[in-house]
Coordinates of C-alpha atoms in Angstrom, one line a residue:
X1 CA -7.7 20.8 1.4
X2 CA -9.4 17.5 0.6
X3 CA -13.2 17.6 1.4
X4 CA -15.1 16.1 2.4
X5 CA -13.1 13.0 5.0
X6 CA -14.3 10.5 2.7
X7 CA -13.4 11.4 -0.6
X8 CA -10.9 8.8 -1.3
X9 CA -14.0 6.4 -1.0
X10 CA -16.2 8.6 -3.2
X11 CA -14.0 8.8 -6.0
X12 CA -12.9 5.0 -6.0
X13 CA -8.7 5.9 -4.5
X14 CA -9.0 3.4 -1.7
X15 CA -9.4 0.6 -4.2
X16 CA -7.0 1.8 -6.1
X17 CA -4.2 1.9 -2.9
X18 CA -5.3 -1.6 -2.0
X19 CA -4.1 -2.8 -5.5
X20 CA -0.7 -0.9 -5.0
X21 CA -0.2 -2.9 -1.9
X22 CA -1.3 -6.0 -3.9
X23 CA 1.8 -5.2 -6.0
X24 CA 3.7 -4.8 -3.1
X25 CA 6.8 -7.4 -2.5
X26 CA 7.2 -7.1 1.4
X27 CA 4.7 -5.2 4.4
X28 CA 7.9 -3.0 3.7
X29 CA 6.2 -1.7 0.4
X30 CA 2.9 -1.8 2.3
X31 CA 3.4 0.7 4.7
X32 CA 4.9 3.0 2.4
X33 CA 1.5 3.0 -0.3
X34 CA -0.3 3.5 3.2
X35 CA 1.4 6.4 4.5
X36 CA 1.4 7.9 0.5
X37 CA -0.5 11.3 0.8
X38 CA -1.9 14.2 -1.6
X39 CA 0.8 16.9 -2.2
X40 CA 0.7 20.4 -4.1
X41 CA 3.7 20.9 -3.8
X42 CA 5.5 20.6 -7.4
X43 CA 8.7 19.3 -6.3
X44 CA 7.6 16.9 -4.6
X45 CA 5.1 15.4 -7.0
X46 CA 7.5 15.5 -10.3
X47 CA 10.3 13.7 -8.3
X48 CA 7.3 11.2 -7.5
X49 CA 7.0 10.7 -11.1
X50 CA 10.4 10.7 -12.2
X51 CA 11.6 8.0 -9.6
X52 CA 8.6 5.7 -11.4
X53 CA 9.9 6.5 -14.8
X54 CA 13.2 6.2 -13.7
X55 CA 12.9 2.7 -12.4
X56 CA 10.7 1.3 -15.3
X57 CA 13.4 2.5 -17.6
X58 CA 15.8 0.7 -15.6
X59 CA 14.2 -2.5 -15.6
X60 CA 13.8 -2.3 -19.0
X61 CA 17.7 -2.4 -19.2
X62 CA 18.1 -4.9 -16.3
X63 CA 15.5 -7.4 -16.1
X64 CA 17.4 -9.3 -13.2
X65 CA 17.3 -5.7 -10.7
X66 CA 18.0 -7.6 -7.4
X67 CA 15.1 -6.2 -5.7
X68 CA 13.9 -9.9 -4.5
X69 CA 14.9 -10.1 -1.1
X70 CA 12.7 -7.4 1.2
X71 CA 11.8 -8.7 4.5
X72 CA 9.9 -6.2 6.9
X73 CA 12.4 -7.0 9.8
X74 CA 11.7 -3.8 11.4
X75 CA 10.6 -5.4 15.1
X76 CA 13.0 -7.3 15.7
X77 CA 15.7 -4.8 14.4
X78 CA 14.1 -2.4 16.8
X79 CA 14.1 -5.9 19.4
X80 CA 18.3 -5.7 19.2
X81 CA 18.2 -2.3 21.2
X82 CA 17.4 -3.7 24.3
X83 CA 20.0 -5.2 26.7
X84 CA 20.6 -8.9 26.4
X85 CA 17.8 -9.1 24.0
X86 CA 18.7 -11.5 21.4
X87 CA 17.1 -12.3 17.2
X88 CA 16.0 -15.3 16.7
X89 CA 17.8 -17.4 13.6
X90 CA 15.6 -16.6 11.4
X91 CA 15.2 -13.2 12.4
X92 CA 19.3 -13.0 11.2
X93 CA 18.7 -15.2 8.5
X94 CA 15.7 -12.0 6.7
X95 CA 17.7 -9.6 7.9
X96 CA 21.3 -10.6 6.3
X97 CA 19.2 -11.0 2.9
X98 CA 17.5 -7.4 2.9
X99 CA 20.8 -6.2 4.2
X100 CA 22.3 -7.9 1.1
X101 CA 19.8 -6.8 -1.2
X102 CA 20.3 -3.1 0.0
X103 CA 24.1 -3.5 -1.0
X104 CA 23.4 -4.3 -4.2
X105 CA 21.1 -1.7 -5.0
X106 CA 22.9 1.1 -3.3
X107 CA 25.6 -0.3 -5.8
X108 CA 23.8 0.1 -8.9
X109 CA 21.9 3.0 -8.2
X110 CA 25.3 5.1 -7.5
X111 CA 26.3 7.4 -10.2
X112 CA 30.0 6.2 -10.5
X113 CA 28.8 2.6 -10.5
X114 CA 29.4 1.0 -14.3
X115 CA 25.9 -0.2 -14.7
X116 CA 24.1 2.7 -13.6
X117 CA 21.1 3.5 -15.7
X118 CA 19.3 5.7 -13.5
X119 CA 18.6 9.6 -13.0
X120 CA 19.3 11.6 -10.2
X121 CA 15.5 10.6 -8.8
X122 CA 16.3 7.4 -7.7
X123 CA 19.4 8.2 -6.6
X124 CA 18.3 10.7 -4.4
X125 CA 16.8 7.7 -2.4
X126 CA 19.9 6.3 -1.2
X127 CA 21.5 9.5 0.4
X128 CA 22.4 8.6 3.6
X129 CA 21.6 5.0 3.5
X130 CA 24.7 2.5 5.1
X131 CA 25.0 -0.7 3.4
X132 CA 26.5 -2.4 6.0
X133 CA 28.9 -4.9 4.0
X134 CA 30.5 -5.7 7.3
X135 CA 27.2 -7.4 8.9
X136 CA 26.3 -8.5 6.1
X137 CA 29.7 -10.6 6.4
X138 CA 29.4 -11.6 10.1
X139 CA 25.9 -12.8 10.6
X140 CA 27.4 -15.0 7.3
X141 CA 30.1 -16.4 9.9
X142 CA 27.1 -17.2 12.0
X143 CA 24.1 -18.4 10.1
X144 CA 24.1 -21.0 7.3
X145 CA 22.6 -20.7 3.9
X146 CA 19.3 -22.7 5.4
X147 CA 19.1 -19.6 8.1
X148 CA 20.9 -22.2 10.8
X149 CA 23.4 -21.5 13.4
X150 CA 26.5 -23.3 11.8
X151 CA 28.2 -25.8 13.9
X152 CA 31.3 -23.9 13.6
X153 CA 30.4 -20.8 14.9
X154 CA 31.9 -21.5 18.5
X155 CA 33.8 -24.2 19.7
X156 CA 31.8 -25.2 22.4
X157 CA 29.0 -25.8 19.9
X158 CA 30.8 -27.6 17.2
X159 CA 31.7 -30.3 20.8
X160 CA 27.8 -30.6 21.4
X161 CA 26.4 -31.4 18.2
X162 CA 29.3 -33.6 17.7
X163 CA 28.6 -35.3 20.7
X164 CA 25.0 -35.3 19.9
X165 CA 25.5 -37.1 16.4
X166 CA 27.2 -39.7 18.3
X167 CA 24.7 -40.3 20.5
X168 CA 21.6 -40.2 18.2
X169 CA 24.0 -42.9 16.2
X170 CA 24.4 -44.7 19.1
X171 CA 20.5 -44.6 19.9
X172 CA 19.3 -45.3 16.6
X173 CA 21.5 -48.7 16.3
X174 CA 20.0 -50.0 19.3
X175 CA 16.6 -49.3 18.1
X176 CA 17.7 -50.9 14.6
X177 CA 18.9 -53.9 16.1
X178 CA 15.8 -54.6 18.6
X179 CA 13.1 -53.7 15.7
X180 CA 15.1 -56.0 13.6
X181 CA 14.8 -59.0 15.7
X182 CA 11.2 -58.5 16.6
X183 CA 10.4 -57.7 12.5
X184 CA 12.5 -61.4 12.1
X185 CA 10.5 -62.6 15.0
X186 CA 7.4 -62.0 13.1
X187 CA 6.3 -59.8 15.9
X188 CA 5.8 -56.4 14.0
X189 CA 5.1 -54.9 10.6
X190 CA 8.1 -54.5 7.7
X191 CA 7.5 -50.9 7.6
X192 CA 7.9 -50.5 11.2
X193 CA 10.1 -47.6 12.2
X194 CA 11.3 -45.5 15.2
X195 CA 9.6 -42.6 16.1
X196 CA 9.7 -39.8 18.4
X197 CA 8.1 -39.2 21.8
X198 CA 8.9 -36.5 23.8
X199 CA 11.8 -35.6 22.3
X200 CA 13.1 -39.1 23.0
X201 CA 13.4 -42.3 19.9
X202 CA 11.2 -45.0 21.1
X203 CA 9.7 -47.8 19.5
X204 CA 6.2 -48.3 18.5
X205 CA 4.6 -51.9 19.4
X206 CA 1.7 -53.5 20.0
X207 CA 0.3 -54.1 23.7
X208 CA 1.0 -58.0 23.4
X209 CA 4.9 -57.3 23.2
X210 CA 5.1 -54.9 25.8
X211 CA 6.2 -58.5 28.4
X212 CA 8.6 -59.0 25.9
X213 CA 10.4 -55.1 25.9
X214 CA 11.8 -53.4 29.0
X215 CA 11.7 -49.9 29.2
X216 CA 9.2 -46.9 29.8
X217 CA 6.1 -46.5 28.2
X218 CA 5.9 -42.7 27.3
X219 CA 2.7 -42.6 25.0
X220 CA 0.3 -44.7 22.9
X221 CA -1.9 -44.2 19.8
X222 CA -5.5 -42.6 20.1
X223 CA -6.4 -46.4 19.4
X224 CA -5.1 -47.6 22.1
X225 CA -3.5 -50.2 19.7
X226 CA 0.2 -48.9 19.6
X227 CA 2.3 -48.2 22.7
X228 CA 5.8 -46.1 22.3
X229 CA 8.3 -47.6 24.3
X230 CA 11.6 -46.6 25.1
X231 CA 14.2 -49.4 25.8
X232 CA 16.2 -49.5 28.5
X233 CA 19.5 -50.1 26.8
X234 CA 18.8 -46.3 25.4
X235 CA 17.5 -44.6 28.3
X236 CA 21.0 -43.4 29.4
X237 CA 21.9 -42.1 26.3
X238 CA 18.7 -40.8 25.3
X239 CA 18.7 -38.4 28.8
X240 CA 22.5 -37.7 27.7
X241 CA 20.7 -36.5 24.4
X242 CA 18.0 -34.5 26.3
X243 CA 21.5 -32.7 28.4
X244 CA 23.3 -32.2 25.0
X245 CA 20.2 -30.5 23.2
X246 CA 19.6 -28.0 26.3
X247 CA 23.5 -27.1 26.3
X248 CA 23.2 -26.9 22.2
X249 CA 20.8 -24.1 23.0
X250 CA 22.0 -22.4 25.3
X251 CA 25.1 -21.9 23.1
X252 CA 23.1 -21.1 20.7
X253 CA 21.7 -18.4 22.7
X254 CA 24.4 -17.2 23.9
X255 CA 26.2 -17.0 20.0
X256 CA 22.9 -14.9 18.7
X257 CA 23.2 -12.2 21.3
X258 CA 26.6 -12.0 20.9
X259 CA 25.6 -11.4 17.0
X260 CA 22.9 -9.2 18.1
X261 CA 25.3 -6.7 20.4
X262 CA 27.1 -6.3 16.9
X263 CA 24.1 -5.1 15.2
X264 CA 23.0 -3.1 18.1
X265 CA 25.3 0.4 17.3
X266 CA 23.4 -0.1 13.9
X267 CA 20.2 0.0 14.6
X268 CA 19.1 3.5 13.2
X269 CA 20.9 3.0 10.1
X270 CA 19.6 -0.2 9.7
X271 CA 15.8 1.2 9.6
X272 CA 16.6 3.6 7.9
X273 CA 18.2 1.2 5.0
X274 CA 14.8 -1.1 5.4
X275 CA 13.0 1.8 4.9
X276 CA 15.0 2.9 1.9
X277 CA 13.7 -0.7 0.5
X278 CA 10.3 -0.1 1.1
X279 CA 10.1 3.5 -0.8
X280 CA 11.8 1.3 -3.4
X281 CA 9.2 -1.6 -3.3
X282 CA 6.6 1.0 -3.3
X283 CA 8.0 2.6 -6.9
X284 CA 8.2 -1.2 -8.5
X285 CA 4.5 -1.7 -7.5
X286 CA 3.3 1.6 -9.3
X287 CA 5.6 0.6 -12.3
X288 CA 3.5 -2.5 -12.4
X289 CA 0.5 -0.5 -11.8
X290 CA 1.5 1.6 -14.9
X291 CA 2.2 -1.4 -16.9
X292 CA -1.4 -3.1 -16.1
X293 CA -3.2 0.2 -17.2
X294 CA -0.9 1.6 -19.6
X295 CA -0.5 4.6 -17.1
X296 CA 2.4 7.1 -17.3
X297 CA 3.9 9.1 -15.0
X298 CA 3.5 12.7 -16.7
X299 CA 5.8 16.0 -16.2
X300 CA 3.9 18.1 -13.9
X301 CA 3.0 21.9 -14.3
X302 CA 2.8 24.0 -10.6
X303 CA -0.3 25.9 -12.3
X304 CA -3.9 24.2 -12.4
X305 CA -4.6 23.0 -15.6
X306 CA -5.9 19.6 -17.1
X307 CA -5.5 18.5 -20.8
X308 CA -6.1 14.8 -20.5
X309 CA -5.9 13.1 -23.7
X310 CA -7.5 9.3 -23.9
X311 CA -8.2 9.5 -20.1
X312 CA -9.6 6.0 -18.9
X313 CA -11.0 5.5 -15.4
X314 CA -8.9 2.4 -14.1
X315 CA -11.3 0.9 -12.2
X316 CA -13.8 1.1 -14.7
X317 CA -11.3 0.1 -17.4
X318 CA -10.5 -3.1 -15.1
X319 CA -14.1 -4.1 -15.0
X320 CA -14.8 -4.4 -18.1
X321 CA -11.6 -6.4 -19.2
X322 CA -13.0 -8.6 -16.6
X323 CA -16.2 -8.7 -19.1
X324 CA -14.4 -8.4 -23.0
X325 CA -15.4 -5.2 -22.9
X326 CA -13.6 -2.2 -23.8
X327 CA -13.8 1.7 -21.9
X328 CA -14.6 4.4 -23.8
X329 CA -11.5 6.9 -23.2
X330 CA -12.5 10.5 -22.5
X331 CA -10.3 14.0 -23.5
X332 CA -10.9 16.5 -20.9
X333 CA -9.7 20.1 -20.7
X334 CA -9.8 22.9 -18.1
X335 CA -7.7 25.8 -18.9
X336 CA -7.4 29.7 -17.4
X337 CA -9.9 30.8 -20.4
X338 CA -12.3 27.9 -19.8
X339 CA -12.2 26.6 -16.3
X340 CA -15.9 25.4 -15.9
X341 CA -17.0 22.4 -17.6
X342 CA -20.8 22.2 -17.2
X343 CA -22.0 18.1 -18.1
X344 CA -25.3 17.1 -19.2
X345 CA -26.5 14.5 -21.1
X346 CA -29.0 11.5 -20.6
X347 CA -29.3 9.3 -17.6
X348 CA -26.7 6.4 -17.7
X349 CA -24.9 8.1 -20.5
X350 CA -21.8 8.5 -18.2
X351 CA -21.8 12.1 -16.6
X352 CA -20.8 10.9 -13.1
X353 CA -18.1 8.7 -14.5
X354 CA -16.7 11.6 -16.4
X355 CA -16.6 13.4 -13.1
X356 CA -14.8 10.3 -11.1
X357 CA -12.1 10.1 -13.7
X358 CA -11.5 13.4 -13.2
X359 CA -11.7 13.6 -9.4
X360 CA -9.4 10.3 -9.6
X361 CA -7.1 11.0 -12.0
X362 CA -6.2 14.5 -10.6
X363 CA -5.8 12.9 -6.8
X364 CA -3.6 9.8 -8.3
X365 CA -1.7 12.4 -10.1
X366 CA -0.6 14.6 -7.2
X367 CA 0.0 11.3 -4.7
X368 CA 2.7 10.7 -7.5
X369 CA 0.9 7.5 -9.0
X370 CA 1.2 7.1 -12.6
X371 CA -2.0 7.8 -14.8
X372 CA -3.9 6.1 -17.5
X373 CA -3.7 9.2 -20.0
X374 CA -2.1 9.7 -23.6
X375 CA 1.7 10.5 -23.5
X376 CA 0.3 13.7 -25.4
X377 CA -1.5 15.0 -21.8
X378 CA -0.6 18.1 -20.0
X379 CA -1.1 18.2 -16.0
X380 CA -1.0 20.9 -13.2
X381 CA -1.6 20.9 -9.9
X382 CA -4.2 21.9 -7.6
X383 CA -4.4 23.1 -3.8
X384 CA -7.7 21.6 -2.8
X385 CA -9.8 18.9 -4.5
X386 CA -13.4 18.9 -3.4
X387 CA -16.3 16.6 -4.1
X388 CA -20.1 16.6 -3.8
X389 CA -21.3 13.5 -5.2
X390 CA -23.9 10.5 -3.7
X391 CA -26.6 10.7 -0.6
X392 CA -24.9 12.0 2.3
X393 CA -28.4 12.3 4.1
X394 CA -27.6 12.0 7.9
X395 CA -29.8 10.8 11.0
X396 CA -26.9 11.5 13.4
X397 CA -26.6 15.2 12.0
X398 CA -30.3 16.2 11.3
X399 CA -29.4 16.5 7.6
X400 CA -31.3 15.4 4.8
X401 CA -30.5 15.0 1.3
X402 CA -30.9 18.2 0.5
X403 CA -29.4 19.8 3.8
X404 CA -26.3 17.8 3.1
X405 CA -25.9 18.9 -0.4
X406 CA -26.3 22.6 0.9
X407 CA -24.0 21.9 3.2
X408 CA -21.2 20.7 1.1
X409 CA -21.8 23.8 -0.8
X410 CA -21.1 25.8 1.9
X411 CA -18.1 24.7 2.5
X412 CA -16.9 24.4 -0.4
X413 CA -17.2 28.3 -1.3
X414 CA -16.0 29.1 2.1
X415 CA -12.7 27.0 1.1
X416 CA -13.0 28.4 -3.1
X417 CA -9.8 29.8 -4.4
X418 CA -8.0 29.9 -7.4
X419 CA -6.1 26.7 -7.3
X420 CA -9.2 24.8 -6.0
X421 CA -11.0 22.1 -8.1
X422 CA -14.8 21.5 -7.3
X423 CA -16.4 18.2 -8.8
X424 CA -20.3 18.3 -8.1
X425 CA -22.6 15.6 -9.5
X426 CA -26.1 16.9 -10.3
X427 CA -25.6 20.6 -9.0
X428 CA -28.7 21.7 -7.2
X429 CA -30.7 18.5 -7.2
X430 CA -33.0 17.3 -3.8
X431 CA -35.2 20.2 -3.8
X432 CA -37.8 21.3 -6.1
X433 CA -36.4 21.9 -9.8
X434 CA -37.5 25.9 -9.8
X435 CA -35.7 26.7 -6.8
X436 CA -33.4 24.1 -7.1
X437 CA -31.9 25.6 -10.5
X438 CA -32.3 29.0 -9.3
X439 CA -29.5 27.8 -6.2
X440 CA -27.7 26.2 -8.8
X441 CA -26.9 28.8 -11.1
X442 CA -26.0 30.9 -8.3
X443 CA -23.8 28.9 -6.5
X444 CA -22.0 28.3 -9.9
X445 CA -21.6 31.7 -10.5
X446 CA -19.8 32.3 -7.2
X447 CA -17.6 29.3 -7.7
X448 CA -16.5 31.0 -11.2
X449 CA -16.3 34.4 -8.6
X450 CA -13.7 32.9 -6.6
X451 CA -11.5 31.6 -9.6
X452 CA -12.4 28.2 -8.7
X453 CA -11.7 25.4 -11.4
X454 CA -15.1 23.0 -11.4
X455 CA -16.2 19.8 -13.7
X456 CA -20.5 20.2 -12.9
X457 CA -22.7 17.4 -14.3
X458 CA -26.6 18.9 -14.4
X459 CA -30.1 18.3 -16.0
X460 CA -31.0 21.5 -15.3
X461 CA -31.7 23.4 -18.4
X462 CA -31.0 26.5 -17.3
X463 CA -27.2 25.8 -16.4
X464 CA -26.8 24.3 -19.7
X465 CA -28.5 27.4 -21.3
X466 CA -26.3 29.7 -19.2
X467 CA -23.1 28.0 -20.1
X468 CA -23.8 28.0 -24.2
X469 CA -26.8 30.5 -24.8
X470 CA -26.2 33.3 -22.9
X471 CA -26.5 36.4 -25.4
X472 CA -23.4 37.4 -26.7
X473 CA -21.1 35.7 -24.3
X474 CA -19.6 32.6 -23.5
X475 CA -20.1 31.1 -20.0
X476 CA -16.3 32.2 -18.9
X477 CA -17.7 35.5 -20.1
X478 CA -20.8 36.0 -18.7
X479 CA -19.5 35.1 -15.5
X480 CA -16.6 37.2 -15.3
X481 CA -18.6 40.5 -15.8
X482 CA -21.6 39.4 -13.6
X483 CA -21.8 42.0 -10.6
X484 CA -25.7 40.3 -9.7
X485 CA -26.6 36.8 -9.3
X486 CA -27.9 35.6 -12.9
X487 CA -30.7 33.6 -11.9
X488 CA -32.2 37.3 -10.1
X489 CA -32.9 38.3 -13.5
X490 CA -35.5 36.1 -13.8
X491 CA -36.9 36.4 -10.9
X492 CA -40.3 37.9 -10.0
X493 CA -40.3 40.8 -7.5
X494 CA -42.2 38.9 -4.7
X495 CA -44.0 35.7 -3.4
X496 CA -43.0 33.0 -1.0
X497 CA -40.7 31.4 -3.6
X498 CA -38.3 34.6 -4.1
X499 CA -38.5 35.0 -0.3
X500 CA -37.2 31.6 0.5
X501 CA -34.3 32.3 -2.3
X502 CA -33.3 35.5 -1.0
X503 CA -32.9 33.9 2.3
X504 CA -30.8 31.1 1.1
X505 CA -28.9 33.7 -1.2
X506 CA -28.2 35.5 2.2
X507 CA -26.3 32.3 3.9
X508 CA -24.3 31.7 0.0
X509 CA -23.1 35.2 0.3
X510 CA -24.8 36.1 -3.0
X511 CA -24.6 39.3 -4.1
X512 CA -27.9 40.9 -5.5
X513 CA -28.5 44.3 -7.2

């Protein structure tokens, strides 16, 4: 469980996810960091890891990896399914290169190739995935190098544009010759050339001349001092032009969904390939996350446990490079024996940041994205991460500041378990500091009841008095003997005040002796 919805905003993993995509090479990559998700599950989050270790290991041994062709031709991939549907050339033109690109990687990452450097984590990726050689090799009958039909891919084609060439020739001569006289005439510029009007060459003059040239006016300048005039000696051949360029594409056409009824048995295997390249783009761009923040991608343990060593907060850390300035790395441990760390310190002295990291950190970790934590760190895993942190007062839902704390609280010892990791900034706070510490200490004590693992930050000197002062036992101590609510030692035995606790004890499911 992940509470509340929003907690990837609260702890600062949405920015981090939209600098993954940054790193991204294609939308391919793009949708994978999207879809990324929190797992528990161990498996899952080591191979994670060792895929991202795996393929920064592998560039370091081959810089030139031909991961640089990955277009997101998913659409029109999915296009070539329908009857007489047809790709466009440029469509064939992506496709053939991330179809290339696959070929090569499949290659490499293959045990039995000779330059594989990989584990069995990357390799893993291409079970399944078709190459496609063969496609690869007929689109190449088809489309140029410039992502053109070629003229000899049919006959009929290789007749029209040779027919066309003629005729252009034939057109532009005509043109030549006429500009030329009127240029020796004195009648136009130097620099005067043909242009283009309607898909037809014409010749730009000035209104005087237009006596002195028959043929069809088809445009003229915004000025009004330029009119584009066809000739008539090329009007003939320029509407033979116009007949040859509608007959070049319709061959055309007609050749691409030819090529596409090849492609279209391959479809599925096809996305499946593309998306093969995307899981792939997705690991480079958390390599080069890892290689910005000096992150690594640790060996994770299936119990909950944290033994961060020089843990930085990358967003943080990023900041203040963008400043000269330098983070302050924190070691953090939570272990079976001690799995309540209680925060306090002065305002601005870095309490909630130390709670962030932690909350961050621990949710990068288990969406298998490298961390910025000594190589000396030890992780585990948790079920449920849970936050309480900021103003969640609500108009919408009748809940003020307080209420919304409460709240939280409630849910999160409803949800409490063993594997469960609670992050609450400024336990107790909204409410009068009495009652509010009283709340506090209770609430923590039924966190530590349920086995929960929990980073608190507090003012309140009662927690911090419980968690290092309590006589003759340490806070893991004192809370795994308690069989009362600590603060209801304390208490008096009536007035308004113990009332109102009692009551709110009630709804926390506090016991009381």
């Amino acid at each position: 469980m992940i509470y509340p919805d929003n907690f990837e905003e609260k702890i600062g993993f949405s920015a981090i996810r939209s600098m993954l995509q940054s790193y991204c090479l294609s939308p391919l990559g793009v949708t994978e960091v999207g879809a990324m998700q929190f797992s528990s599950d161990e498996a899952i989050v080591n191979v994670a890891h060792a895929q991202t270790d795996e393929y920064r290991l592998l560039l370091e041994q081959m810089p030139d990896f031909p991961l640089h062709h990955v277009f997101d031709v998913r659409e029109c991939v999915r296009k070539a399914r329908i009857s007489n549907a047809h790709l466009e050339e440029h469509d064939f033109f992506d496709l053939r290169r991330s179809l290339f690109t696959i070929h090569q990687v499949v290659g490499i990452l293959h045990p039995d190739a000779p330059e594989n450097r990989v584990g069995e984590a990357l390799y893993s990726l291409t079970d399944g995935i078709a190459t496609h050689p063969q496609l690869v090799q007929r689109i190449d009958q088809v489309i140029n190098a410039y992502g053109q039909v070629r003229d000899t891919a049919s006959p009929e084609l290789a007749r029209i544009r040779r027919e066309l060439a003629q005729s252009s020739g034939t057109v532009s001569r005509v043109l030549h010759r006429i500009l030329t006289t009127f240029q020796a005439e004195g009648l136009v510029e130097k620099d005067v050339t043909p242009a283009v009007r309607d898909g037809r060459l014409v010749l730009p003059i000035t209104p005087s001349l237009k006596r002195k040239v028959n043929g069809i006016v088809h445009d003229e300048s915004a000025t009004g001092r330029t009119l584009f005039v066809e000739p008539t000696e090329v009007v003939e051949v320029n509407n033979k032009i116009r007949t040859l360029e509608s007959e070049e594409r319709q061959e055309v056409l007609r050749i691409l969904t030819k090529l596409t009824q090849y492609i279209r048995p391959h479809v599925h295997e096809i996305i499946d390939a593309l998306h093969f390249l995307g899981q792939l783009d997705f690991i480079q761009a958390k390599v080069r996350f890892a290689a910005a923040f000096r992150a690594i991608s640790p060996q994770v343990s299936s119990e909950p446990y944290v033994d961060w060593i020089a843990a930085r907060h990358p967003l943080l850390e990023e900041r203040l490079q963008r400043h000269s300035a330098k983070i302050v790395p924190l070691d953090i441990k939570l272990s079976a024996e001690k799995r309540i760390l209680i925060i306090s310190g002065p305002n601005a002295g870095g309490k909630s940041v130390c709670l962030k990291t932690v909350g961050l950190l621990q949710y990068m970790l288990q969406c298998g994205v490298p961390i910025p934590v000594s190589e000396r760190s030890q992780c585990g895993l948790f079920t449920d991460l849970m936050i309480d942190i900021g103003d969640e007062q609500s108009i919408e839902n009748d809940l003020s500041t307080y209420s919304s704390h409460l709240y939280n609280m409630k849910n999160m010892m409803r949800q409490a378990q063993p594997t469960s990791l609670i992050l609450i900034d400024e336990l107790g706070t909204g409410t009068e500091p009495q009652i509010g510490s009283a709340i506090a200490e209770s609430i923590l004590n039924q966190f530590y009841r349920k086995g929960a693992w929990a980073v608190i930050t507090t003012h309140y000197q009662n927690l911090k008095h419980f968690a290092d002062h309590h006589p003759k036992w340490s806070m893991e101590r004192c809370f795994m003997t308690a069989t009362r609510c600590v603060p209801c030692f304390s208490w008096p035995s009536e007035g308004p005040v113990v009332r109102l606790l009692l009551r709110l004890h009630e709804r926390l499911d506090c016991p009381r002796m």
